[in-house]
């Protein structure tokens, strides 16, 4: 991994007097899948929203492949796929129409075929169904699919793998691995420690707006070698009792 796709420097977000994200520095490389752990109120969702351009930070800079979100917002946002929580879907579009529309906003041709992505995520059989008719798990997968269309550089997922049945979870992990192999950088918030252990090459832990840990490479290998529960123990040692709202 050598190409830096996402650069976040001194990202700060205030909600009134409360500091939701406090001077966060973060860099993601092409092909990385990074888990962001933390309790409710840690600043995970706020961080993702700021990177996606869905809210204006109080301070700091965000760049994707060298382009600044502040100075070139449309260009940068077209290179980011964001699956929020709950998924923002166009309720009166079919699944296929939803993906086509999102893809076109990112520069795809009208005739772009998403059948392989639908098949990868087990959505081929519901492609003609309206988004408003879908179950929670189906909506999660459609949100993930929409985050992946258009050959984006950065994929942001806000607890998108929550609520998936085992087969759907396997498909989702496979689709994310495929996107990373294609050069995307993936940043996902989750409370599912097993997903973090199984899928991610790097684990971040946030608490009260601060980045408490950034574990990767040999350090992560050594942590996982301690056996089941090692990440949970690290998490509990760094994170205070939960409280507040994110």
C-alpha positions as CSV (number, residue, x, y, z in Angstrom):
1,X,0.0,0.0,0.0
2,X,1.6,3.2,-1.1
3,X,-1.0,5.6,-2.5
4,X,-2.6,7.9,0.1
5,X,-6.2,8.4,-0.9
6,X,-7.7,10.1,2.1
7,X,-5.9,12.7,4.3
8,X,-7.7,14.2,7.3
9,X,-5.8,16.8,9.3
10,X,-7.0,18.4,12.6
11,X,-10.6,17.6,11.9
12,X,-12.7,19.3,14.5
13,X,-16.5,19.3,14.8
14,X,-18.5,21.3,17.4
15,X,-22.2,20.8,18.2
16,X,-22.8,23.9,20.2
17,X,-20.3,23.8,23.1
18,X,-19.7,20.1,22.8
19,X,-16.7,18.9,20.9
20,X,-17.8,15.9,18.8
21,X,-14.5,15.3,17.0
22,X,-11.3,16.8,18.5
23,X,-8.4,17.5,16.1
24,X,-8.5,14.2,14.4
25,X,-5.6,13.2,12.1
26,X,-6.1,10.3,9.8
27,X,-4.7,8.9,6.6
28,X,-6.0,6.0,4.5
29,X,-4.1,4.2,1.8
30,X,-5.4,2.5,-1.3
31,X,-6.5,-1.0,-0.5
32,X,-6.9,-0.5,3.2
33,X,-10.0,-1.7,5.1
34,X,-10.1,0.2,8.4
35,X,-12.5,-0.4,11.3
36,X,-13.4,2.5,13.5
37,X,-14.6,1.3,17.0
38,X,-16.0,3.3,19.8
39,X,-19.1,3.8,22.0
40,X,-22.2,5.8,21.1
41,X,-21.1,9.4,21.3
42,X,-17.5,8.8,20.4
43,X,-17.6,10.8,17.2
44,X,-17.6,8.0,14.7
45,X,-20.7,9.0,12.7
46,X,-19.7,12.7,12.9
47,X,-16.3,11.9,11.4
48,X,-17.8,9.9,8.6
49,X,-20.4,12.7,7.9
50,X,-17.6,15.3,7.7
51,X,-15.4,13.3,5.4
52,X,-18.4,12.6,3.2
53,X,-19.1,16.3,2.9
54,X,-22.5,16.0,4.7
55,X,-21.6,18.5,7.3
56,X,-19.1,21.4,7.5
57,X,-16.4,20.9,10.1
58,X,-15.5,23.6,12.6
59,X,-11.8,23.2,11.6
60,X,-9.4,21.0,9.8
61,X,-8.9,19.8,6.2
62,X,-10.1,16.8,4.2
63,X,-8.5,15.7,1.0
64,X,-9.2,12.8,-1.4
65,X,-6.4,11.9,-3.8
66,X,-4.9,15.3,-3.3
67,X,-8.2,17.3,-3.9
68,X,-9.6,19.4,-1.1
69,X,-13.2,18.9,0.0
70,X,-13.4,22.6,0.9
71,X,-12.2,23.9,-2.5
72,X,-13.5,21.2,-4.8
73,X,-16.6,19.7,-3.0
74,X,-18.4,18.3,-6.0
75,X,-15.2,16.6,-7.4
76,X,-14.3,15.1,-4.0
77,X,-17.8,14.0,-3.1
78,X,-18.1,12.2,-6.4
79,X,-15.1,10.1,-5.4
80,X,-16.6,9.1,-2.0
81,X,-19.2,6.4,-1.5
82,X,-21.1,6.8,1.8
83,X,-23.6,4.4,3.4
84,X,-25.2,6.2,6.2
85,X,-27.4,4.9,9.0
86,X,-30.2,4.3,8.4
87,X,-29.6,4.0,4.7
88,X,-30.7,6.9,2.6
89,X,-32.5,5.3,-0.3
90,X,-34.8,6.8,-3.0
91,X,-37.9,5.1,-1.8
92,X,-39.9,5.1,-5.1
93,X,-37.0,3.9,-7.2
94,X,-36.4,0.2,-7.8
95,X,-33.1,-1.1,-6.5
96,X,-31.7,-1.1,-10.0
97,X,-32.9,2.5,-10.6
98,X,-31.4,3.6,-7.3
99,X,-28.0,2.2,-8.2
100,X,-28.1,3.6,-11.7
101,X,-29.0,7.1,-10.4
102,X,-26.2,7.1,-7.8
103,X,-23.8,5.8,-10.4
104,X,-24.7,8.6,-12.8
105,X,-24.1,11.3,-10.1
106,X,-20.5,9.8,-10.0
107,X,-20.0,10.0,-13.7
108,X,-21.2,6.6,-14.8
109,X,-22.8,6.2,-18.2
110,X,-26.6,5.6,-18.2
111,X,-26.1,2.1,-19.6
112,X,-23.7,1.0,-16.9
113,X,-24.5,-2.6,-15.8
114,X,-24.6,-3.2,-12.1
115,X,-25.7,-6.8,-12.3
116,X,-22.4,-8.2,-11.0
117,X,-22.5,-6.0,-7.9
118,X,-26.2,-7.0,-7.3
119,X,-25.2,-10.7,-7.7
120,X,-22.2,-10.3,-5.4
121,X,-24.4,-8.9,-2.6
122,X,-27.3,-11.3,-3.2
123,X,-29.6,-8.6,-4.5
124,X,-30.2,-9.8,-8.1
125,X,-33.6,-11.2,-7.2
126,X,-34.9,-7.9,-5.8
127,X,-33.5,-5.6,-8.5
128,X,-37.0,-4.7,-9.7
129,X,-38.5,-4.1,-6.3
130,X,-39.1,-0.6,-4.9
131,X,-36.7,0.5,-2.2
132,X,-39.6,1.3,0.1
133,X,-40.6,-2.4,0.1
134,X,-37.3,-3.7,1.4
135,X,-36.6,-5.2,4.8
136,X,-33.9,-3.8,7.1
137,X,-31.2,-6.2,6.0
138,X,-32.0,-5.7,2.3
139,X,-31.8,-1.9,2.8
140,X,-28.5,-2.3,4.4
141,X,-27.2,-4.2,1.4
142,X,-28.6,-1.8,-1.1
143,X,-27.0,1.1,0.9
144,X,-23.7,-0.8,0.7
145,X,-24.1,-1.4,-3.1
146,X,-24.8,2.3,-3.6
147,X,-21.6,3.2,-1.7
148,X,-19.6,1.0,-4.1
149,X,-21.0,2.0,-7.5
150,X,-19.1,4.5,-9.7
151,X,-15.5,3.3,-9.0
152,X,-15.2,5.5,-5.9
153,X,-11.8,6.0,-4.2
154,X,-13.1,6.1,-0.6
155,X,-15.9,4.0,0.9
156,X,-17.4,5.2,4.2
157,X,-19.7,2.8,6.1
158,X,-21.7,3.7,9.2
159,X,-22.6,0.4,10.8
160,X,-23.6,-0.9,7.4
161,X,-22.9,-4.5,8.2
162,X,-25.1,-4.5,11.3
163,X,-28.3,-6.5,11.0
164,X,-27.2,-8.8,8.2
165,X,-27.8,-12.5,8.3
166,X,-24.7,-14.8,8.2
167,X,-24.9,-15.4,4.4
168,X,-25.5,-11.7,3.6
169,X,-22.6,-10.8,6.0
170,X,-20.2,-13.1,4.1
171,X,-21.3,-11.6,0.8
172,X,-20.8,-8.1,2.1
173,X,-17.3,-8.9,3.4
174,X,-16.4,-10.4,0.0
175,X,-17.7,-7.3,-1.8
176,X,-15.7,-5.0,0.4
177,X,-12.5,-7.1,0.0
178,X,-13.1,-7.0,-3.8
179,X,-13.4,-3.2,-3.7
180,X,-10.2,-2.9,-1.6
181,X,-8.4,-5.2,-4.1
182,X,-9.5,-2.7,-6.8
183,X,-7.8,0.1,-4.9
184,X,-10.5,1.7,-2.8
185,X,-9.8,2.8,0.8
186,X,-12.6,1.7,3.1
187,X,-13.4,3.2,6.5
188,X,-16.2,1.6,8.5
189,X,-17.6,2.3,11.9
190,X,-18.9,-0.8,13.7
191,X,-19.7,-2.3,17.1
192,X,-19.1,-5.8,15.7
193,X,-15.6,-6.7,16.9
194,X,-15.7,-10.0,15.0
195,X,-16.1,-8.1,11.7
196,X,-13.2,-5.8,12.7
197,X,-10.9,-8.8,13.4
198,X,-11.9,-10.8,10.3
199,X,-12.0,-8.1,7.7
200,X,-9.8,-5.2,8.6
201,X,-6.1,-4.6,8.4
202,X,-6.3,-1.7,10.7
203,X,-8.4,-0.8,13.8
204,X,-9.1,2.7,15.2
205,X,-10.6,3.3,18.6
206,X,-12.3,6.6,19.3
207,X,-13.8,7.9,22.6
208,X,-15.2,11.4,23.3
209,X,-14.1,12.7,20.0
210,X,-10.5,11.6,20.4
211,X,-8.5,8.9,18.5
212,X,-7.4,6.6,21.4
213,X,-5.7,3.9,19.3
214,X,-4.6,3.2,15.8
215,X,-3.4,-0.4,15.5
216,X,-2.2,-2.1,12.3
217,X,0.6,-4.3,10.9
218,X,2.7,-6.3,13.3
219,X,1.1,-4.6,16.2
220,X,-2.4,-5.8,15.1
221,X,-1.0,-9.3,14.3
222,X,0.5,-9.5,17.8
223,X,-2.8,-8.4,19.4
224,X,-4.9,-10.9,17.4
225,X,-2.3,-13.6,18.3
226,X,-3.4,-13.3,22.0
227,X,-6.6,-15.0,21.0
228,X,-10.3,-14.2,21.2
229,X,-11.2,-11.2,23.3
230,X,-7.9,-9.3,22.8
231,X,-9.5,-6.4,20.8
232,X,-12.3,-6.3,23.3
233,X,-9.8,-6.0,26.2
234,X,-7.9,-3.2,24.4
235,X,-11.2,-1.4,23.7
236,X,-12.4,-1.6,27.3
237,X,-9.0,-0.4,28.6
238,X,-9.2,2.7,26.5
239,X,-12.9,3.6,26.4
240,X,-14.8,5.2,29.3
241,X,-18.3,4.3,30.3
242,X,-20.6,5.2,27.4
243,X,-22.9,8.3,27.7
244,X,-24.3,11.0,25.6
245,X,-25.5,10.9,22.0
246,X,-23.4,10.7,18.8
